[in-house]
Amino acid sequence: MAEIYKQRRRIGFYYLVFPMLKLDDLRFKNYFRMNCTQFEELLALIAPRIHRQYAIREPIETEQRFIICLRYLASGDSMASMSHQYSVSQTVVSQIIRETCEVIWDALYPLVLPLHTHKEWREIANEMNIKWQFPHCIGAMDGKHVIIQSPQHSGSAYYNYKKSFSIVLLAICDANYVFTYVDIGVYGRQSDGGVFKNSLMGQKFAQGQMNVPPAEEIYEGSSKYPYALVADEAFPLSPYLMRPFSGRDRLSTEQKIFNYRLSRARRTIENVFGILAAQWRIYRKPIIGKVETIENIVKATITLHNWLRKKDISNREQSFISAGMIDEEANDGSIIEGN
């Protein structure tokens, strides 16, 4: 054990490279998807929960446990590769990632995924209207298939229409590319509409338990219209969810304009999924692990995304989302697609 610890100190990334990396903020940010100040702030939040006491052998340092997890999420490297880089056994790497992801979710989700009040829903709707000209829209919703290695003895439960194995990340976001509600872990074979209907948040929307404001006038003297989510054709129409008109060739001009406006608002959730996969490259290939571990990985990336995005908003920066990453509106009203 002593020899392993000495080897780790002699050739491990944490001891050789990490101290120099902290001196170069740009490289640090590229490596961990956050700057050094944000790293230290986040480490202070979770450190008490991932710290290990010395017992039979020297424990992995708290900071090193955190950077192993962050780098795994940011790079998408295999656990075997992480094991060689940090001179830690593959079993320990797996344990660190599983435990740290769970701690990140527990520490951050009360801060970045709170339940919304009437006032907060109205603020979301107002921002959606200002940015995408769709009134009374309280968020855009869609599902993302998180590709995984086929779980043992799972049959076709996780096999989706794209002919891969996955779990579904069903999410709602606001105009600022922040997740507001998520449902994680449903079998990939289910449709997005079915996932929403059977999810806890879908049931709460149906039962009127999401604190959504009552129907109000869009402008003075107009009829009262409900506040609603926007989604694609995979979701059923309801008082709290709007989808495009079907039958493209038979639509009236007004219906085509409605579809265009709804599509503009709905692109926000597609952008959020794109940002998530661009920043956390764990999504670039099938994730290997138990389904429970993969769910914790997804939860960690969701909360990290929101935490970093909200830091940008409060500081009026575009640090987490780089220029050209998201869709933008040109002067003539057309959409310039993000990369």
Short mmCIF file of C-alpha atoms in Angstrom, two decimals:
data_model
loop_
_atom_site.label_atom_id
_atom_site.label_comp_id
_atom_site.label_asym_id
_atom_site.label_seq_id
_atom_site.Cartn_x
_atom_site.Cartn_y
_atom_site.Cartn_z
CA MET A 1 0.00 0.00 0.00
CA ALA A 2 2.83 2.36 0.86
CA GLU A 3 4.44 1.68 -2.54
CA ILE A 4 1.21 2.49 -4.39
CA TYR A 5 0.91 5.75 -2.48
CA LYS A 6 4.53 6.66 -3.28
CA GLN A 7 3.98 5.86 -6.97
CA ARG A 8 0.87 8.03 -7.04
CA ARG A 9 2.83 10.94 -5.60
CA ARG A 10 5.64 10.38 -8.09
CA ILE A 11 3.70 10.06 -11.38
CA GLY A 12 0.05 10.89 -10.63
CA PHE A 13 -1.62 13.79 -12.46
CA TYR A 14 -2.82 15.39 -9.22
CA TYR A 15 0.74 15.85 -7.92
CA LEU A 16 2.61 16.56 -11.14
CA VAL A 17 0.29 18.54 -13.42
CA PHE A 18 -2.62 19.89 -11.39
CA PRO A 19 -0.56 22.52 -9.44
CA MET A 20 0.67 24.01 -12.75
CA LEU A 21 -2.79 23.79 -14.32
CA LYS A 22 -4.20 26.00 -11.54
CA LEU A 23 -1.87 28.79 -12.67
CA ASP A 24 -3.36 28.89 -16.19
CA ASP A 25 -7.05 29.81 -15.96
CA LEU A 26 -7.82 29.19 -19.65
CA ARG A 27 -6.35 25.68 -19.64
CA PHE A 28 -7.97 24.99 -16.28
CA LYS A 29 -11.37 25.97 -17.64
CA ASN A 30 -10.92 23.84 -20.76
CA TYR A 31 -9.98 20.90 -18.58
CA PHE A 32 -12.72 21.15 -15.94
CA ARG A 33 -15.41 23.33 -17.68
CA MET A 34 -15.13 25.93 -14.91
CA ASN A 35 -12.56 28.47 -13.79
CA CYS A 36 -10.41 28.07 -10.70
CA THR A 37 -12.59 30.35 -8.55
CA GLN A 38 -15.72 28.37 -9.41
CA PHE A 39 -13.84 25.14 -8.76
CA GLU A 40 -12.82 26.26 -5.27
CA GLU A 41 -16.33 27.49 -4.47
CA LEU A 42 -17.91 24.24 -5.55
CA LEU A 43 -15.28 22.16 -3.75
CA ALA A 44 -16.07 24.04 -0.52
CA LEU A 45 -19.75 23.06 -0.92
CA ILE A 46 -19.16 19.33 -1.36
CA ALA A 47 -15.85 18.75 0.48
CA PRO A 48 -17.39 17.79 3.85
CA ARG A 49 -19.42 15.07 2.11
CA ILE A 50 -16.61 13.47 0.10
CA HIS A 51 -13.80 13.79 2.67
CA ARG A 52 -12.44 10.46 3.90
CA GLN A 53 -10.72 9.87 7.25
CA TYR A 54 -7.39 8.04 7.51
CA ALA A 55 -8.05 4.45 8.61
CA ILE A 56 -6.04 1.46 7.43
CA ARG A 57 -4.47 3.25 4.47
CA GLU A 58 -3.89 6.77 3.22
CA PRO A 59 -7.18 8.05 1.70
CA ILE A 60 -7.48 9.76 -1.69
CA GLU A 61 -7.41 13.51 -1.06
CA THR A 62 -10.77 15.32 -1.13
CA GLU A 63 -9.64 17.65 -3.91
CA GLN A 64 -8.30 14.76 -5.98
CA ARG A 65 -11.59 12.88 -5.64
CA PHE A 66 -13.38 15.93 -6.98
CA ILE A 67 -11.07 16.46 -9.96
CA ILE A 68 -11.26 12.78 -10.95
CA CYS A 69 -15.05 13.04 -11.11
CA LEU A 70 -15.07 16.40 -12.93
CA ARG A 71 -12.54 15.28 -15.51
CA TYR A 72 -14.45 12.06 -16.15
CA LEU A 73 -17.64 14.05 -16.86
CA ALA A 74 -15.85 16.69 -18.94
CA SER A 75 -13.73 14.36 -21.06
CA GLY A 76 -15.76 11.17 -21.38
CA ASP A 77 -12.54 9.16 -20.90
CA SER A 78 -12.89 5.54 -19.81
CA MET A 79 -12.40 4.66 -16.17
CA ALA A 80 -9.38 2.59 -17.19
CA SER A 81 -7.80 5.70 -18.75
CA MET A 82 -8.58 7.74 -15.62
CA SER A 83 -7.01 4.99 -13.52
CA HIS A 84 -3.70 5.24 -15.40
CA GLN A 85 -3.69 9.05 -15.40
CA TYR A 86 -4.24 9.45 -11.66
CA SER A 87 -2.46 6.24 -10.53
CA VAL A 88 -5.58 5.02 -8.78
CA SER A 89 -7.15 1.59 -9.25
CA GLN A 90 -10.08 1.33 -11.64
CA THR A 91 -12.33 0.09 -8.84
CA VAL A 92 -11.52 3.17 -6.75
CA VAL A 93 -12.09 5.47 -9.75
CA SER A 94 -15.53 3.93 -10.26
CA GLN A 95 -16.36 4.33 -6.58
CA ILE A 96 -15.16 7.96 -6.52
CA ILE A 97 -17.22 8.88 -9.58
CA ARG A 98 -20.37 7.22 -8.27
CA GLU A 99 -20.12 8.77 -4.79
CA THR A 100 -19.04 12.25 -5.95
CA CYS A 101 -21.80 12.51 -8.58
CA GLU A 102 -24.36 11.65 -5.93
CA VAL A 103 -22.93 14.28 -3.59
CA ILE A 104 -22.90 16.96 -6.33
CA TRP A 105 -26.60 16.34 -6.97
CA ASP A 106 -27.52 16.36 -3.26
CA ALA A 107 -25.55 19.58 -2.64
CA LEU A 108 -26.66 21.53 -5.71
CA TYR A 109 -30.19 20.57 -6.66
CA PRO A 110 -31.85 22.57 -3.83
CA LEU A 111 -29.91 25.61 -5.11
CA VAL A 112 -30.36 25.23 -8.87
CA LEU A 113 -33.60 23.23 -9.29
CA PRO A 114 -36.04 24.81 -6.84
CA LEU A 115 -39.83 24.57 -7.05
CA HIS A 116 -41.30 27.64 -8.76
CA THR A 117 -43.86 30.11 -7.44
CA HIS A 118 -46.47 31.99 -9.50
CA LYS A 119 -44.12 34.96 -9.68
CA GLU A 120 -41.19 32.88 -10.94
CA TRP A 121 -43.31 31.17 -13.60
CA ARG A 122 -44.44 34.61 -14.81
CA GLU A 123 -40.82 35.77 -14.97
CA ILE A 124 -39.92 32.73 -17.09
CA ALA A 125 -42.90 33.42 -19.38
CA ASN A 126 -41.91 37.08 -19.69
CA GLU A 127 -38.34 36.18 -20.73
CA MET A 128 -39.66 33.64 -23.26
CA ASN A 129 -41.89 36.33 -24.73
CA ILE A 130 -39.09 38.92 -24.90
CA LYS A 131 -36.55 36.56 -26.49
CA TRP A 132 -38.74 34.34 -28.67
CA GLN A 133 -42.07 36.24 -28.95
CA PHE A 134 -44.20 33.43 -27.55
CA PRO A 135 -46.46 34.70 -24.73
CA HIS A 136 -47.43 32.70 -21.64
CA CYS A 137 -44.74 30.08 -22.36
CA ILE A 138 -43.39 28.71 -19.07
CA GLY A 139 -40.70 26.59 -20.68
CA ALA A 140 -39.72 24.29 -23.52
CA MET A 141 -39.78 20.52 -23.02
CA ASP A 142 -38.22 17.56 -24.80
CA GLY A 143 -36.57 14.22 -24.14
CA LYS A 144 -32.95 13.21 -24.73
CA HIS A 145 -31.79 9.62 -25.07
CA VAL A 146 -28.68 9.09 -22.96
CA ILE A 147 -26.89 6.22 -24.70
CA ILE A 148 -25.70 3.47 -22.37
CA GLN A 149 -24.14 0.05 -22.59
CA SER A 150 -26.87 -2.59 -22.53
CA PRO A 151 -27.60 -3.51 -18.89
CA GLN A 152 -27.39 -7.19 -18.07
CA HIS A 153 -30.62 -9.19 -18.28
CA SER A 154 -32.58 -6.09 -19.38
CA GLY A 155 -34.00 -7.58 -22.57
CA SER A 156 -35.39 -4.87 -24.87
CA ALA A 157 -36.47 -2.50 -22.07
CA TYR A 158 -33.72 0.02 -22.81
CA TYR A 159 -33.68 -0.55 -26.61
CA ASN A 160 -34.96 2.59 -28.38
CA TYR A 161 -36.19 3.47 -31.86
CA LYS A 162 -32.68 4.67 -32.78
CA LYS A 163 -31.52 1.06 -32.33
CA SER A 164 -29.34 1.77 -29.30
CA PHE A 165 -29.74 1.29 -25.56
CA SER A 166 -30.62 4.35 -23.51
CA ILE A 167 -32.32 5.95 -20.58
CA VAL A 168 -34.45 9.05 -21.15
CA LEU A 169 -33.64 12.49 -19.79
CA LEU A 170 -36.93 14.41 -19.93
CA ALA A 171 -36.36 18.09 -19.25
CA ILE A 172 -37.95 21.54 -19.19
CA CYS A 173 -35.84 24.67 -19.63
CA ASP A 174 -36.30 28.43 -19.62
CA ALA A 175 -35.21 31.13 -22.07
CA ASN A 176 -31.78 31.40 -20.40
CA TYR A 177 -30.87 27.75 -21.15
CA VAL A 178 -31.35 26.70 -17.53
CA PHE A 179 -33.07 23.42 -16.66
CA THR A 180 -36.16 24.00 -14.52
CA TYR A 181 -37.43 20.42 -14.09
CA VAL A 182 -35.98 17.03 -15.05
CA ASP A 183 -37.04 13.39 -14.97
CA ILE A 184 -34.22 10.86 -15.38
CA GLY A 185 -33.92 7.13 -15.86
CA VAL A 186 -37.00 5.88 -17.74
CA TYR A 187 -36.47 2.99 -20.18
CA GLY A 188 -35.34 4.15 -23.61
CA ARG A 189 -38.08 2.19 -25.41
CA GLN A 190 -40.78 4.57 -24.12
CA SER A 191 -41.90 7.56 -26.18
CA ASP A 192 -41.34 11.11 -24.92
CA GLY A 193 -45.09 11.60 -24.52
CA GLY A 194 -45.41 8.39 -22.51
CA VAL A 195 -42.45 9.34 -20.32
CA PHE A 196 -44.01 12.73 -19.53
CA LYS A 197 -47.45 11.26 -18.82
CA ASN A 198 -46.03 8.72 -16.36
CA SER A 199 -43.42 10.99 -14.77
CA LEU A 200 -43.94 12.67 -11.41
CA MET A 201 -43.77 16.15 -12.93
CA GLY A 202 -46.22 15.14 -15.68
CA GLN A 203 -48.69 13.89 -13.11
CA LYS A 204 -48.28 17.06 -11.05
CA PHE A 205 -48.95 19.22 -14.12
CA ALA A 206 -52.08 17.17 -14.86
CA GLN A 207 -53.28 17.53 -11.26
CA GLY A 208 -52.55 21.26 -11.10
CA GLN A 209 -49.85 20.90 -8.43
CA MET A 210 -47.00 22.81 -10.14
CA ASN A 211 -47.95 26.33 -8.95
CA VAL A 212 -48.59 27.42 -12.55
CA PRO A 213 -50.41 30.79 -12.59
CA PRO A 214 -54.07 30.80 -13.67
CA ALA A 215 -55.09 31.91 -17.16
CA GLU A 216 -54.53 35.63 -17.73
CA GLU A 217 -54.84 38.25 -20.45
CA ILE A 218 -51.95 38.40 -22.92
CA TYR A 219 -52.63 42.10 -23.43
CA GLU A 220 -55.19 44.45 -21.96
CA GLY A 221 -58.67 43.56 -23.15
CA SER A 222 -57.73 40.17 -24.66
CA SER A 223 -59.24 36.82 -23.75
CA LYS A 224 -57.61 34.92 -20.91
CA TYR A 225 -55.05 32.32 -22.03
CA PRO A 226 -53.37 29.63 -19.90
CA TYR A 227 -49.67 29.46 -19.16
CA ALA A 228 -48.24 26.40 -20.90
CA LEU A 229 -45.15 24.47 -21.91
CA VAL A 230 -44.17 24.09 -25.57
CA ALA A 231 -43.09 20.77 -27.06
CA ASP A 232 -42.97 18.87 -30.35
CA GLU A 233 -45.49 16.49 -31.93
CA ALA A 234 -44.46 13.60 -29.67
CA PHE A 235 -46.38 15.16 -26.77
CA PRO A 236 -50.19 15.32 -26.44
CA LEU A 237 -52.01 18.66 -26.50
CA SER A 238 -53.35 19.73 -23.11
CA PRO A 239 -54.26 22.94 -21.22
CA TYR A 240 -50.70 23.12 -19.86
CA LEU A 241 -48.85 21.91 -22.98
CA MET A 242 -48.88 23.30 -26.52
CA ARG A 243 -47.65 21.46 -29.61
CA PRO A 244 -47.55 22.40 -33.31
CA PHE A 245 -50.53 22.02 -35.62
CA SER A 246 -50.15 18.87 -37.74
CA GLY A 247 -50.80 18.56 -41.46
CA ARG A 248 -48.31 21.04 -42.88
CA ASP A 249 -49.91 21.31 -46.33
CA ARG A 250 -53.38 22.13 -45.03
CA LEU A 251 -52.54 24.79 -42.47
CA SER A 252 -53.87 28.32 -42.58
CA THR A 253 -51.51 31.29 -42.52
CA GLU A 254 -52.30 31.88 -38.84
CA GLN A 255 -51.55 28.25 -37.99
CA LYS A 256 -48.24 28.38 -39.89
CA ILE A 257 -47.27 31.53 -37.96
CA PHE A 258 -48.20 29.78 -34.71
CA ASN A 259 -46.02 26.77 -35.61
CA TYR A 260 -43.14 29.07 -36.49
CA ARG A 261 -43.38 30.92 -33.18
CA LEU A 262 -43.68 27.70 -31.20
CA SER A 263 -40.69 26.20 -33.01
CA ARG A 264 -38.57 29.23 -32.12
CA ALA A 265 -39.43 28.89 -28.44
CA ARG A 266 -38.97 25.11 -28.47
CA ARG A 267 -35.43 25.38 -29.87
CA THR A 268 -34.23 26.45 -26.42
CA ILE A 269 -34.49 22.90 -25.06
CA GLU A 270 -32.66 21.52 -28.10
CA ASN A 271 -29.93 24.09 -27.49
CA VAL A 272 -29.69 23.09 -23.83
CA PHE A 273 -29.20 19.44 -24.75
CA GLY A 274 -26.55 20.52 -27.26
CA ILE A 275 -24.73 22.58 -24.63
CA LEU A 276 -24.90 19.68 -22.18
CA ALA A 277 -23.30 17.27 -24.64
CA ALA A 278 -20.70 19.83 -25.76
CA GLN A 279 -19.52 20.69 -22.26
CA TRP A 280 -19.80 17.26 -20.64
CA ARG A 281 -18.39 14.86 -23.19
CA ILE A 282 -19.46 11.85 -21.20
CA TYR A 283 -22.53 12.06 -23.48
CA ARG A 284 -20.47 11.63 -26.67
CA LYS A 285 -20.43 7.80 -26.47
CA PRO A 286 -22.27 5.02 -24.63
CA ILE A 287 -21.84 5.33 -20.86
CA ILE A 288 -20.66 2.13 -19.21
CA GLY A 289 -21.93 1.37 -15.73
CA LYS A 290 -24.91 0.33 -13.68
CA VAL A 291 -28.13 2.20 -14.46
CA GLU A 292 -28.16 3.74 -10.97
CA THR A 293 -24.61 5.07 -11.47
CA ILE A 294 -25.50 6.47 -14.91
CA GLU A 295 -28.53 8.23 -13.43
CA ASN A 296 -26.22 9.86 -10.85
CA ILE A 297 -23.87 10.93 -13.65
CA VAL A 298 -26.76 12.58 -15.52
CA LYS A 299 -27.99 14.26 -12.34
CA ALA A 300 -24.51 15.64 -11.63
CA THR A 301 -24.13 17.13 -15.13
CA ILE A 302 -27.60 18.71 -14.93
CA THR A 303 -26.86 20.45 -11.64
CA LEU A 304 -23.35 21.47 -12.74
CA HIS A 305 -24.82 22.94 -15.94
CA ASN A 306 -27.38 24.96 -13.99
CA TRP A 307 -24.90 26.08 -11.34
CA LEU A 308 -22.39 27.35 -13.93
CA ARG A 309 -25.07 28.86 -16.16
CA LYS A 310 -26.61 30.77 -13.24
CA LYS A 311 -23.15 32.07 -12.34
CA ASP A 312 -22.91 33.49 -15.87
CA ILE A 313 -26.34 35.11 -15.63
CA SER A 314 -25.65 36.69 -12.23
CA ASN A 315 -22.27 38.01 -13.46
CA ARG A 316 -23.66 38.99 -16.88
CA GLU A 317 -21.09 36.83 -18.64
CA GLN A 318 -21.03 34.26 -21.43
CA SER A 319 -18.31 32.12 -19.91
CA PHE A 320 -19.99 28.71 -19.78
CA ILE A 321 -21.73 29.15 -23.15
CA SER A 322 -19.19 30.26 -25.73
CA ALA A 323 -19.95 32.52 -28.68
CA GLY A 324 -21.62 30.72 -31.55
CA MET A 325 -22.69 27.73 -29.44
CA ILE A 326 -26.40 28.60 -29.27
CA ASP A 327 -29.04 29.74 -31.77
CA GLU A 328 -29.25 33.48 -32.36
CA GLU A 329 -31.69 35.74 -34.17
CA ALA A 330 -30.44 37.77 -37.16
CA ASN A 331 -31.60 41.32 -37.85
CA ASP A 332 -34.10 40.07 -40.43
CA GLY A 333 -35.71 37.71 -37.91
CA SER A 334 -34.16 34.52 -39.26
CA ILE A 335 -32.46 32.04 -36.93
CA ILE A 336 -28.69 31.53 -37.05
CA GLU A 337 -28.12 28.00 -35.83
CA GLY A 338 -25.55 27.45 -33.09
CA ASN A 339 -22.75 24.95 -33.50
#
